[in-house]
Amino acid sequence: MSQQFLVTSRADMEERGWDQLDFVYINGDAYVDHPGFAAAVIGRVLESRGYRVGLISQPDWQRLEPFKALGRPRLAALITAGNLDSMLNEKTAAKKIRNKDSYSPGGAIGRRPERATIVYANRMREAYKDVPVIIGGIEASLRRFAHYDYWSDKVRHSILLDSKADILSYGMGERSIVEIADALAEGKSPAEMYNIRGICYVTSREPRGKNLVFCPSYEEVKRDKKLFSKAFKIQYEEQDPFYGKTVVQASENRYLVQNPPALPLTTAELDAIYELPFQRRWHPAYDAVGGVPALQEVQFSLTSHRGCFGNCHFCAIASHQGRIIQHRSHQSLLREAEKMTTLPGFKGYIHDVGGPTANFRHAACRKQETEGACRNRHCVGSEVCPNVNASHSDYLALLREIRHVKGVKKVFVRSGLRYDYLLADNPAEFIEELCRYHVSGQLKVAPEHVVKHVTDLMGKAGVQDFLRFKELFDEANRQIGKKQYLVPYFMSSHPGCTLNDAVALAEFLRDMHMQPEQVQDFIPTPGSLSTAMYYTGENPLTGKPVYVARGKEDKRMQRALMQYASPANYDLVYQALCRAGRRDLIGYGSKCLIGPRRLPEKRAAQDDGRPVKRRVKVRKKSKNR
């Protein structure tokens, strides 16, 4: 197994004595050889199985030659858009071009095309017509069915149909990509590996069998939002590796088939993946431009587990990583921490120990490990299931062990902490130790909103849990004599959130003396339940209608209310309060959000919808008449 970077050039191939690669891997991100970057993980996994892998990162898609740089692959071309959906990477919630791309050298923008998976797959097909094309990664995974695309505001085909690839590997992919590679090495065609879990494929023959379910077709979900909701519900409920069925969606005269998800990795398998010989840095080719910004967040962090049973409806992690926690052993994490202390640039600080959610270290309950997650109920969210095992003893023991590694000065917890799950345990000991050893002055948490029907639609805990956690956090810091603060994250314009709900959030921020520096406007990303709500105007799981703030002005007002104290937001906040009928919050009183201003009668009336009183000039009679 190579102790170097993966092959990126012909010179690298010659150095290893290779005349042909087994796989050419097209990557929408810059190449960072770190387990936090998907292309590096899949490349290393294949390499560990004896396959020759070469990486072409961010090729110029307007020319064909860059896609031929490493020659024709013996087995297949692999395609990923990168660690983020390429549209989300490029554009904001307001559909404006972002001014920085953290996954590109020097943060430069414009290094990958829109809908990168489709573009790259078509280019590789053009370069080598008879070479199988396998797509994967977060973009392919979350767009595997017909889906609503926010940036074009329409329902699109499955990305497998648009890309014309042979196979789509969804989810984290290590297990399925090895099975695909082994099948190709045995001389099998893509059509002979349709039994592999964790893949999607397209066939012209209608699938038959007992363990499959049909959802409404592409044509139906494009035409009828009710059928879109029905399709989403079917897809959403069949994503468990233990009981999930094969899901079929027709499109014209073809059928998209999603096989059941890959089975969860064992602890030994996950340990082996994260202990592959990653260089834990960007490729030296990027040194001249200052490297790749995204590495800074994860370079000295430890991934302790995968999966999330957190139930956040605006998040697609459950659709990609699954709801069942897969954790690494203490021994593996300690070995990685020890290795980290020898790396250039390490100053004794481990920035994070966690995963999608920091304190989910084991399955939510014993049933999940053998039977899967419950189909019709969630582990946490509006309430914590009574069957949830909320013990934090293992995570606490792990943090203690890591902070005693020689060369480690401090171990921080920065990934999301689910305080509702923590409160279901006996939280005092954990919070005291968290505050004493693992907080760097501020701890980020994500209540997201404070109005119950909004947090219910988000799949988040209610505000009372946040207030209880804050009380315990503040008390723990008083006891140990530290001044440390919670930094709460809130979201505007989530489906279900009205202007009045946004005002209620602003009042909460006022009462708590909080002034968020950063606010997040809801972005309808492919694959999430919240996106389905946004598009259809209903909750697909219940069929109940959901209010959606669609207009730019409505979204801007909701966002501005979260930062009502900013002078730049005064006009929007004034307009929002008038429109919501809350002029009582304008003035000099202690409960007011903003001060008054003098406006022409016409402008003031327009702001709150009152009829404009028109002044009629009366001509005076001339004295000469």
Coordinates of C-alpha atoms in Angstrom, one line a residue:
M1 CA 0.0 0.0 0.0
S2 CA 1.4 3.4 -1.0
Q3 CA 2.7 5.8 1.7
Q4 CA 2.6 8.6 -0.9
F5 CA -0.2 10.7 -2.4
L6 CA -2.5 9.0 -4.8
V7 CA -1.4 9.1 -8.5
T8 CA -2.2 12.5 -10.1
S9 CA 0.0 12.5 -13.2
R10 CA 1.8 10.4 -15.8
A11 CA 5.0 11.0 -13.9
D12 CA 3.5 9.5 -10.8
M13 CA 2.5 6.4 -12.8
E14 CA 6.0 6.1 -14.3
E15 CA 7.6 6.4 -10.8
R16 CA 5.5 3.4 -9.7
G17 CA 6.1 1.5 -12.9
W18 CA 2.5 1.6 -14.0
D19 CA 1.5 1.7 -17.6
Q20 CA -2.2 1.7 -17.0
L21 CA -4.6 2.5 -14.2
D22 CA -7.5 0.4 -13.1
F23 CA -9.6 3.4 -12.2
V24 CA -9.4 7.1 -13.2
Y25 CA -11.2 9.1 -10.6
I26 CA -12.6 12.5 -11.6
N27 CA -12.9 14.8 -8.6
G28 CA -14.7 18.2 -8.4
D29 CA -12.7 19.3 -5.4
A30 CA -9.0 19.9 -5.1
Y31 CA -7.1 16.8 -3.9
V32 CA -6.7 16.7 -0.2
D33 CA -5.4 13.4 1.2
H34 CA -7.3 13.4 4.4
P35 CA -10.2 11.1 5.6
G36 CA -12.5 14.1 5.7
F37 CA -12.5 14.2 1.9
A38 CA -14.5 11.6 0.1
A39 CA -12.3 11.2 -3.0
A40 CA -9.3 10.5 -0.9
V41 CA -11.2 7.9 1.2
I42 CA -12.6 6.0 -1.8
G43 CA -9.2 6.2 -3.6
R44 CA -7.4 4.8 -0.6
V45 CA -9.9 2.0 0.0
L46 CA -9.5 0.8 -3.6
E47 CA -5.7 1.2 -3.4
S48 CA -5.7 -0.9 -0.2
R49 CA -7.4 -3.7 -2.2
G50 CA -4.6 -3.7 -4.7
Y51 CA -6.2 -1.5 -7.4
R52 CA -4.3 1.2 -9.3
V53 CA -6.1 4.5 -8.9
G54 CA -5.4 7.8 -10.4
L55 CA -7.0 11.1 -9.5
I56 CA -7.8 14.0 -11.8
S57 CA -9.0 16.9 -9.7
Q58 CA -11.0 19.8 -11.1
P59 CA -10.2 19.2 -14.8
D60 CA -11.0 21.9 -17.3
W61 CA -14.4 20.7 -18.4
Q62 CA -14.4 22.8 -21.5
R63 CA -11.7 20.7 -23.1
L64 CA -11.5 16.9 -23.5
E65 CA -7.8 16.5 -23.2
P66 CA -7.6 17.0 -19.3
F67 CA -9.9 13.9 -19.0
K68 CA -7.4 11.8 -20.9
A69 CA -4.4 12.9 -18.9
L70 CA -4.0 9.6 -17.1
G71 CA -5.0 7.4 -20.1
R72 CA -7.8 4.9 -20.5
P73 CA -8.6 3.1 -17.3
R74 CA -8.7 -0.7 -17.4
L75 CA -11.8 -1.1 -15.3
A76 CA -13.9 2.1 -15.0
A77 CA -14.1 5.9 -14.6
L78 CA -15.2 7.1 -11.2
I79 CA -17.0 10.5 -10.9
T80 CA -17.7 12.7 -7.9
A81 CA -18.6 16.4 -7.8
G82 CA -16.8 16.7 -4.4
N83 CA -17.7 17.0 -0.8
L84 CA -20.7 19.3 -1.5
D85 CA -23.4 19.5 -4.2
S86 CA -21.8 21.6 -6.9
M87 CA -24.8 24.0 -7.0
L88 CA -24.8 24.5 -3.3
N89 CA -21.0 25.0 -3.4
E90 CA -21.4 27.7 -6.1
K91 CA -24.5 29.6 -5.0
T92 CA -26.1 31.1 -1.9
A93 CA -29.7 30.9 -0.7
A94 CA -30.3 34.1 -2.8
K95 CA -28.9 32.2 -5.8
K96 CA -25.9 34.5 -6.0
I97 CA -22.4 33.3 -6.8
R98 CA -20.4 32.7 -3.7
N99 CA -17.2 34.7 -3.4
K100 CA -15.1 31.7 -2.1
D101 CA -14.9 28.0 -2.7
S102 CA -13.3 26.4 0.3
Y103 CA -12.7 23.1 -1.6
S104 CA -10.6 24.8 -4.3
P105 CA -7.0 25.9 -4.3
G106 CA -6.7 29.3 -2.6
G107 CA -10.4 29.4 -2.2
A108 CA -10.8 30.3 -5.9
I109 CA -14.2 30.2 -7.5
G110 CA -15.1 28.8 -10.9
R111 CA -12.9 25.7 -10.7
R112 CA -15.8 23.2 -11.3
P113 CA -18.9 23.4 -13.5
E114 CA -22.5 23.6 -12.4
R115 CA -23.9 20.1 -12.1
A116 CA -20.4 18.7 -12.1
T117 CA -21.3 15.1 -11.9
I118 CA -23.3 15.3 -15.2
V119 CA -20.6 17.3 -17.0
Y120 CA -17.7 15.1 -15.9
A121 CA -19.6 11.8 -16.7
N122 CA -20.5 13.1 -20.2
R123 CA -16.9 14.1 -20.8
M124 CA -15.5 10.7 -19.7
R125 CA -18.0 9.0 -21.9
E126 CA -16.9 11.2 -24.8
A127 CA -13.2 10.4 -24.1
Y128 CA -13.7 6.6 -23.7
K129 CA -17.0 5.4 -25.0
D130 CA -16.7 1.8 -23.9
V131 CA -15.4 2.4 -20.4
P132 CA -18.0 1.9 -17.6
V133 CA -18.8 5.2 -15.7
I134 CA -19.6 5.0 -12.0
I135 CA -20.9 8.1 -10.3
G136 CA -21.0 8.7 -6.5
G137 CA -20.5 11.3 -3.8
I138 CA -23.0 13.6 -2.1
E139 CA -24.3 15.2 -5.3
A140 CA -25.1 11.9 -6.9
S141 CA -26.3 10.3 -3.7
L142 CA -28.9 13.0 -2.9
R143 CA -30.1 13.4 -6.5
R144 CA -30.6 9.7 -7.1
F145 CA -34.4 10.0 -7.6
A146 CA -36.4 12.6 -9.5
H147 CA -35.9 15.6 -7.3
Y148 CA -36.7 19.3 -6.9
D149 CA -33.9 21.5 -7.9
Y150 CA -34.0 24.9 -6.1
W151 CA -31.6 26.7 -8.4
S152 CA -33.6 25.9 -11.6
D153 CA -36.9 25.8 -9.7
K154 CA -38.1 22.6 -11.3
V155 CA -38.2 18.9 -10.9
R156 CA -35.3 17.2 -12.5
H157 CA -34.6 13.6 -13.6
S158 CA -32.5 11.3 -11.5
I159 CA -28.9 12.3 -11.9
L160 CA -28.2 8.8 -13.2
L161 CA -30.4 9.4 -16.2
D162 CA -29.0 12.9 -16.9
S163 CA -25.4 11.7 -16.6
K164 CA -25.9 8.5 -18.6
A165 CA -23.6 6.8 -16.2
D166 CA -23.7 3.0 -15.8
I167 CA -24.1 2.8 -12.0
L168 CA -24.7 5.2 -9.2
S169 CA -23.1 4.4 -5.8
Y170 CA -25.1 6.1 -3.1
G171 CA -24.3 6.6 0.6
M172 CA -20.7 6.5 1.9
G173 CA -19.7 4.0 -0.7
E174 CA -16.7 2.1 0.6
R175 CA -18.5 -1.3 0.7
S176 CA -20.3 -0.9 -2.6
I177 CA -17.3 0.4 -4.5
V178 CA -15.1 -2.6 -3.5
E179 CA -17.9 -4.9 -4.7
I180 CA -18.2 -3.0 -8.0
A181 CA -14.4 -3.1 -8.4
D182 CA -14.2 -6.8 -7.7
A183 CA -17.0 -7.6 -10.2
L184 CA -15.3 -5.5 -12.9
A185 CA -12.0 -7.2 -12.2
E186 CA -13.7 -10.6 -12.8
G187 CA -14.8 -9.4 -16.2
K188 CA -18.4 -8.7 -15.3
S189 CA -20.4 -5.9 -17.1
P190 CA -22.3 -3.3 -15.1
A191 CA -25.5 -5.2 -15.9
E192 CA -24.1 -8.2 -14.1
M193 CA -23.7 -6.4 -10.8
Y194 CA -27.3 -5.2 -10.3
N195 CA -27.5 -7.2 -7.1
I196 CA -25.0 -5.0 -5.2
R197 CA -26.4 -3.1 -2.2
G198 CA -26.0 0.6 -2.1
I199 CA -26.3 1.2 -5.9
C200 CA -28.8 2.6 -8.4
Y201 CA -29.1 1.5 -12.0
V202 CA -31.4 2.1 -15.0
T203 CA -33.1 -0.7 -16.9
S204 CA -35.5 -0.8 -19.8
R205 CA -37.3 -3.9 -18.3
E206 CA -39.8 -3.4 -15.6
P207 CA -38.4 -4.9 -12.4
R208 CA -40.3 -7.7 -10.8
G209 CA -40.1 -9.4 -7.4
K210 CA -41.5 -9.4 -3.9
N211 CA -39.1 -7.1 -2.1
L212 CA -39.6 -4.0 -4.2
V213 CA -41.9 -1.0 -4.2
F214 CA -42.8 1.4 -7.0
C215 CA -43.1 5.1 -6.4
P216 CA -44.8 7.6 -8.7
S217 CA -42.9 8.2 -11.9
Y218 CA -40.8 11.2 -12.9
E219 CA -43.6 12.4 -15.2
E220 CA -46.1 12.1 -12.4
V221 CA -44.1 13.9 -9.7
K222 CA -43.2 16.6 -12.2
R223 CA -46.9 17.2 -12.9
D224 CA -48.5 16.7 -9.5
K225 CA -47.1 17.9 -6.2
K226 CA -49.2 15.4 -4.3
L227 CA -47.6 12.6 -6.1
F228 CA -44.2 14.2 -5.5
S229 CA -45.0 14.0 -1.8
K230 CA -46.1 10.4 -2.1
A231 CA -42.9 9.4 -3.9
F232 CA -40.7 11.2 -1.4
K233 CA -42.5 9.4 1.5
I234 CA -41.9 6.0 -0.1
Q235 CA -38.2 6.8 -0.8
Y236 CA -37.8 8.2 2.7
E237 CA -39.2 5.2 4.5
E238 CA -37.1 2.6 2.5
Q239 CA -33.6 3.9 3.4
D240 CA -32.9 1.4 6.2
P241 CA -30.3 -1.3 5.4
F242 CA -32.2 -3.9 7.5
Y243 CA -35.8 -3.6 6.1
G244 CA -35.6 -1.2 3.2
K245 CA -37.0 -2.5 -0.1
T246 CA -35.8 -2.0 -3.6
V247 CA -37.4 1.2 -4.8
V248 CA -38.3 1.7 -8.5
Q249 CA -39.2 4.9 -10.2
A250 CA -40.2 4.9 -13.9
S251 CA -39.2 7.6 -16.3
E252 CA -40.6 7.4 -19.8
N253 CA -39.8 3.9 -21.0
R254 CA -37.0 3.3 -18.4
Y255 CA -36.8 2.4 -14.7
L256 CA -34.5 3.8 -12.1
V257 CA -33.9 1.1 -9.5
Q258 CA -32.4 1.8 -6.1
N259 CA -31.2 -1.4 -4.3
P260 CA -31.4 -1.4 -0.5
P261 CA -28.7 0.5 1.3
A262 CA -25.3 -1.1 2.1
L263 CA -25.1 -2.7 5.5
P264 CA -23.4 -0.6 8.2
L265 CA -19.7 -1.0 8.5
T266 CA -18.4 -2.8 11.6
T267 CA -16.1 -1.1 14.0
A268 CA -13.1 -3.0 12.7
E269 CA -14.0 -2.0 9.1
L270 CA -14.3 1.7 10.0
D271 CA -11.0 1.6 12.0
A272 CA -9.3 0.1 9.0
I273 CA -10.5 2.8 6.7
Y274 CA -9.5 5.7 8.9
E275 CA -6.1 4.2 9.5
L276 CA -5.2 4.0 5.8
P277 CA -2.0 6.0 5.0
F278 CA -3.5 9.4 4.5
Q279 CA -1.0 12.2 4.2
R280 CA -3.5 14.5 6.0
R281 CA -2.6 17.5 3.9
W282 CA -3.4 19.0 0.5
H283 CA -1.4 17.9 -2.6
P284 CA 1.9 19.9 -2.9
A285 CA 0.7 21.3 -6.2
Y286 CA -1.4 23.7 -4.3
D287 CA 1.3 25.1 -2.0
A288 CA 2.0 28.1 -4.2
V289 CA -1.6 29.4 -3.7
G290 CA -1.8 28.7 0.0
G291 CA -3.4 25.3 -0.1
V292 CA -7.1 24.3 0.2
P293 CA -9.1 26.3 2.9
A294 CA -11.4 23.4 3.7
L295 CA -8.6 21.4 5.3
Q296 CA -8.2 23.9 8.1
E297 CA -11.4 22.9 9.7
V298 CA -10.7 19.1 9.8
Q299 CA -6.9 18.7 9.6
F300 CA -6.5 18.1 13.3
S301 CA -9.9 16.6 14.0
L302 CA -10.9 13.1 14.7
T303 CA -13.9 11.4 13.2
S304 CA -15.3 9.1 15.9
H305 CA -18.4 7.8 14.1
R306 CA -20.7 8.0 11.2
G307 CA -24.5 8.2 10.8
C308 CA -27.0 10.4 12.6
F309 CA -30.4 9.7 14.2
G310 CA -30.9 13.4 14.9
N311 CA -33.9 13.8 12.6
C312 CA -33.1 17.3 11.4
H313 CA -35.5 17.6 8.4
F314 CA -33.4 20.1 6.6
C315 CA -30.3 17.9 6.7
A316 CA -29.7 15.0 4.3
I317 CA -27.1 13.2 6.4
A318 CA -29.6 10.5 7.3
S319 CA -30.2 9.9 3.6
H320 CA -26.5 9.7 2.8
Q321 CA -24.9 8.2 6.0
G322 CA -27.9 6.5 7.4
R323 CA -29.6 6.7 10.9
I324 CA -27.6 3.9 12.4
I325 CA -24.4 5.0 14.2
Q326 CA -21.2 3.2 13.1
H327 CA -18.4 4.0 15.5
R328 CA -14.6 3.6 15.7
S329 CA -12.8 1.9 18.6
H330 CA -11.0 3.9 21.3
Q331 CA -7.8 2.2 20.3
S332 CA -8.0 3.4 16.7
L333 CA -8.8 6.9 17.7
L334 CA -5.9 7.0 20.1
R335 CA -3.5 5.7 17.5
E336 CA -4.7 8.5 15.1
A337 CA -4.3 11.1 17.9
E338 CA -0.8 9.9 18.6
K339 CA 0.1 10.1 14.9
M340 CA -1.4 13.6 14.8
T341 CA 1.1 14.8 17.4
T342 CA 3.9 14.1 14.9
L343 CA 2.5 16.0 12.0
P344 CA 3.9 19.4 10.9
G345 CA 1.8 22.3 12.1
F346 CA 0.3 20.4 15.1
K347 CA 0.5 22.6 18.1
G348 CA -1.1 20.3 20.7
Y349 CA -4.8 21.1 19.9
I350 CA -7.3 18.6 18.6
H351 CA -10.0 20.7 17.2
D352 CA -12.9 18.2 17.3
V353 CA -13.8 14.6 18.2
G354 CA -17.2 13.6 16.7
G355 CA -19.1 13.1 13.6
P356 CA -22.3 14.6 12.1
T357 CA -23.4 14.9 15.8
A358 CA -20.6 15.0 18.4
N359 CA -22.3 13.0 21.2
F360 CA -23.9 10.2 19.1
R361 CA -21.3 7.5 19.8
H362 CA -23.5 4.4 19.6
A363 CA -26.8 3.2 18.2
A364 CA -29.9 4.9 19.6
C365 CA -31.1 1.6 20.9
R366 CA -30.3 -2.1 20.7
K367 CA -33.0 -2.7 18.2
Q368 CA -31.2 -0.5 15.6
E369 CA -28.2 -2.8 15.5
T370 CA -30.1 -5.8 14.4
E371 CA -33.5 -4.6 13.1
G372 CA -32.8 -1.1 11.9
A373 CA -34.3 2.3 12.9
C374 CA -38.0 2.5 13.4
R375 CA -40.0 3.2 10.3
N376 CA -42.7 5.5 11.7
R377 CA -41.0 7.2 14.7
H378 CA -37.9 9.2 15.4
C379 CA -35.3 8.8 18.1
V380 CA -35.1 12.5 19.0
G381 CA -36.7 15.7 17.8
S382 CA -39.9 17.0 19.2
E383 CA -39.4 14.5 22.0
V384 CA -36.8 11.8 22.9
C385 CA -38.0 8.2 22.5
P386 CA -38.2 6.4 25.8
N387 CA -36.2 3.5 24.3
V388 CA -33.2 5.7 23.5
N389 CA -29.9 4.8 25.2
A390 CA -28.7 8.3 26.0
S391 CA -25.6 7.2 28.0
H392 CA -22.6 9.5 27.5
S393 CA -20.2 7.3 29.4
D394 CA -18.4 6.0 26.4
Y395 CA -17.9 9.4 24.8
L396 CA -16.8 10.9 28.1
A397 CA -14.3 8.0 28.5
L398 CA -13.0 8.6 25.0
L399 CA -12.4 12.3 25.5
R400 CA -10.6 11.6 28.8
E401 CA -8.3 9.1 27.0
I402 CA -7.5 11.4 24.1
R403 CA -6.7 14.4 26.3
H404 CA -4.1 12.2 28.1
V405 CA -2.2 11.4 24.9
K406 CA 1.4 12.7 25.1
G407 CA 1.7 15.9 23.0
V408 CA -2.0 16.8 23.2
K409 CA -2.6 20.0 25.2
K410 CA -6.3 20.4 24.6
V411 CA -9.2 18.5 23.0
F412 CA -12.2 20.5 21.8
V413 CA -15.7 19.5 20.9
R414 CA -16.9 21.6 18.0
S415 CA -19.2 19.5 15.9
G416 CA -22.9 19.7 16.7
L417 CA -23.9 18.7 20.2
R418 CA -27.5 17.4 20.5
Y419 CA -28.4 18.9 23.9
D420 CA -31.9 17.2 23.9
Y421 CA -30.2 13.8 23.7
L422 CA -27.7 14.9 26.4
L423 CA -30.6 16.0 28.7
A424 CA -32.1 12.5 28.4
D425 CA -29.0 11.3 30.2
N426 CA -27.8 12.5 33.6
P427 CA -26.2 15.6 32.1
A428 CA -24.4 17.3 35.0
E429 CA -21.2 15.3 34.9
F430 CA -20.8 15.5 31.2
I431 CA -21.5 19.3 31.0
E432 CA -19.1 20.0 33.9
E433 CA -16.3 18.1 32.2
L434 CA -17.2 19.6 28.8
C435 CA -16.9 23.1 30.1
R436 CA -13.8 22.4 32.1
Y437 CA -11.8 20.7 29.3
H438 CA -13.4 20.8 25.9
V439 CA -14.8 24.3 25.2
S440 CA -12.6 27.0 23.7
G441 CA -14.5 30.0 25.1
Q442 CA -17.6 29.4 22.9
L443 CA -19.7 26.3 22.2
K444 CA -21.8 26.2 19.1
V445 CA -25.3 24.7 19.4
A446 CA -28.2 24.8 16.9
P447 CA -31.7 25.4 18.4
E448 CA -32.6 26.8 14.9
H449 CA -35.9 28.3 16.1
V450 CA -38.1 28.8 19.2
V451 CA -41.7 28.5 17.9
K452 CA -42.9 24.9 18.5
H453 CA -44.7 24.2 15.3
V454 CA -41.5 25.4 13.4
T455 CA -39.1 23.3 15.4
D456 CA -41.5 20.3 15.0
L457 CA -41.3 20.8 11.2
M458 CA -37.5 21.1 11.5
G459 CA -37.3 17.9 13.5
K460 CA -35.6 19.8 16.3
A461 CA -36.1 20.0 20.1
G462 CA -38.2 22.7 21.5
V463 CA -36.8 25.9 23.0
Q464 CA -37.3 24.6 26.6
D465 CA -34.6 22.1 26.1
F466 CA -32.2 24.8 24.9
L467 CA -33.0 27.0 27.9
R468 CA -32.5 24.0 30.2
F469 CA -29.1 23.2 28.6
K470 CA -28.1 26.9 28.7
E471 CA -28.9 27.0 32.4
L472 CA -26.8 23.9 33.1
F473 CA -24.0 25.2 30.9
D474 CA -23.9 28.6 32.6
E475 CA -24.0 27.0 36.1
A476 CA -21.2 24.7 35.3
N477 CA -19.0 27.6 34.1
R478 CA -19.8 29.5 37.3
Q479 CA -18.8 26.5 39.4
I480 CA -15.4 26.2 37.6
G481 CA -14.8 29.9 37.4
K482 CA -14.8 30.3 33.6
K483 CA -16.5 32.8 31.3
Q484 CA -17.7 30.7 28.4
Y485 CA -20.7 31.3 26.1
L486 CA -23.1 29.4 23.9
V487 CA -23.2 30.5 20.3
P488 CA -26.7 29.5 19.1
Y489 CA -27.5 29.0 15.4
F490 CA -30.9 30.0 14.1
M491 CA -32.5 29.5 10.7
S492 CA -34.8 31.8 8.8
S493 CA -37.5 31.0 6.2
H494 CA -37.7 27.3 7.0
P495 CA -41.0 25.8 5.7
G496 CA -43.7 26.5 8.4
C497 CA -42.1 29.7 9.6
T498 CA -44.3 32.7 9.0
L499 CA -43.4 36.4 9.4
N500 CA -45.0 36.3 12.9
D501 CA -42.9 33.3 13.8
A502 CA -39.8 35.3 12.7
V503 CA -40.9 38.2 14.9
A504 CA -41.3 35.8 17.9
L505 CA -37.7 34.6 17.3
A506 CA -36.5 38.2 17.3
E507 CA -38.3 38.8 20.6
F508 CA -36.6 35.7 22.0
L509 CA -33.2 37.1 20.9
R510 CA -34.1 40.4 22.5
D511 CA -35.1 38.8 25.8
M512 CA -31.9 36.6 25.8
H513 CA -29.7 39.6 24.9
M514 CA -28.4 37.7 21.9
Q515 CA -27.3 39.3 18.7
P516 CA -26.3 36.5 16.2
E517 CA -23.3 37.4 14.1
Q518 CA -24.2 34.8 11.5
V519 CA -27.6 33.7 10.4
Q520 CA -28.6 31.0 8.0
D521 CA -31.4 31.3 5.5
F522 CA -33.0 27.9 4.6
I523 CA -31.7 26.5 1.3
P524 CA -33.8 23.7 -0.2
T525 CA -31.0 21.2 -1.0
P526 CA -31.9 17.9 -2.8
G527 CA -32.9 14.9 -0.8
S528 CA -34.1 16.5 2.4
L529 CA -37.6 16.4 3.9
S530 CA -37.6 20.1 4.3
T531 CA -37.0 20.6 0.6
A532 CA -40.0 18.4 -0.2
M533 CA -42.0 20.6 2.1
Y534 CA -40.7 23.7 0.4
Y535 CA -41.6 22.5 -3.1
T536 CA -45.0 20.9 -2.3
G537 CA -46.3 23.1 0.5
E538 CA -47.1 20.1 2.6
N539 CA -45.4 17.7 5.0
P540 CA -45.0 14.5 2.9
L541 CA -45.1 12.3 6.0
T542 CA -48.4 13.7 7.2
G543 CA -50.1 15.3 4.2
K544 CA -50.7 18.5 6.3
P545 CA -50.3 21.9 4.5
V546 CA -47.2 23.9 5.4
Y547 CA -46.7 27.6 4.9
V548 CA -43.7 28.4 2.7
A549 CA -41.9 31.8 2.5
R550 CA -41.0 31.9 -1.2
G551 CA -40.7 35.5 -2.2
K552 CA -37.4 37.3 -2.0
E553 CA -38.9 40.1 0.1
D554 CA -40.4 37.7 2.6
K555 CA -37.1 35.8 3.0
R556 CA -35.1 39.0 3.4
M557 CA -37.5 40.3 6.1
Q558 CA -37.3 37.0 8.1
R559 CA -33.5 37.0 7.9
A560 CA -33.3 40.7 8.9
L561 CA -35.4 40.1 12.0
M562 CA -32.7 37.8 13.3
Q563 CA -30.3 40.7 13.3
Y564 CA -32.8 43.4 14.1
A565 CA -30.2 45.6 15.9
S566 CA -28.1 46.0 12.8
P567 CA -28.6 49.5 11.3
A568 CA -28.3 48.0 7.8
N569 CA -31.5 46.0 8.5
Y570 CA -33.6 48.8 9.9
D571 CA -35.8 49.3 6.8
L572 CA -36.5 45.6 6.4
V573 CA -37.3 45.2 10.1
Y574 CA -39.6 48.2 10.1
Q575 CA -41.4 46.9 7.0
A576 CA -41.7 43.4 8.6
L577 CA -43.1 44.6 11.9
C578 CA -45.6 46.8 10.1
R579 CA -46.7 43.9 7.8
A580 CA -47.0 41.6 10.8
G581 CA -49.1 44.1 12.7
R582 CA -46.5 44.5 15.4
R583 CA -46.0 48.3 15.4
D584 CA -45.9 47.9 19.2
L585 CA -42.3 46.7 18.8
I586 CA -41.3 50.0 17.2
G587 CA -40.5 52.8 19.6
Y588 CA -38.4 53.5 22.7
G589 CA -39.8 51.0 25.1
S590 CA -37.8 48.2 26.7
K591 CA -39.6 45.6 24.5
C592 CA -39.2 47.5 21.3
L593 CA -36.9 46.0 18.6
I594 CA -36.2 49.3 16.7
G595 CA -36.8 53.0 17.3
P596 CA -39.4 55.0 15.4
R597 CA -38.8 57.1 12.4
R598 CA -40.7 59.8 10.6
L599 CA -42.1 58.8 7.3
P600 CA -44.3 60.6 4.8
E601 CA -47.9 59.5 5.3
K602 CA -47.9 57.7 1.9
R603 CA -44.8 55.6 2.7
A604 CA -46.0 54.7 6.2
A605 CA -49.3 53.6 4.9
Q606 CA -47.7 51.4 2.2
D607 CA -45.5 49.7 4.8
D608 CA -48.4 48.4 6.9
G609 CA -51.1 48.2 4.2
R610 CA -53.3 51.0 5.4
P611 CA -55.2 53.0 2.7
V612 CA -53.4 56.1 1.7
K613 CA -55.2 59.3 2.5
R614 CA -55.0 61.6 -0.4
R615 CA -54.9 65.4 0.1
V616 CA -57.2 67.3 -2.2
K617 CA -56.1 70.8 -3.0
V618 CA -59.0 73.3 -3.1
R619 CA -58.6 76.3 -5.3
K620 CA -59.4 79.6 -3.8
K621 CA -61.8 81.8 -5.7
S622 CA -60.2 84.7 -7.4
K623 CA -61.0 88.1 -6.0
N624 CA -61.5 89.3 -9.5
R625 CA -64.5 87.0 -10.1

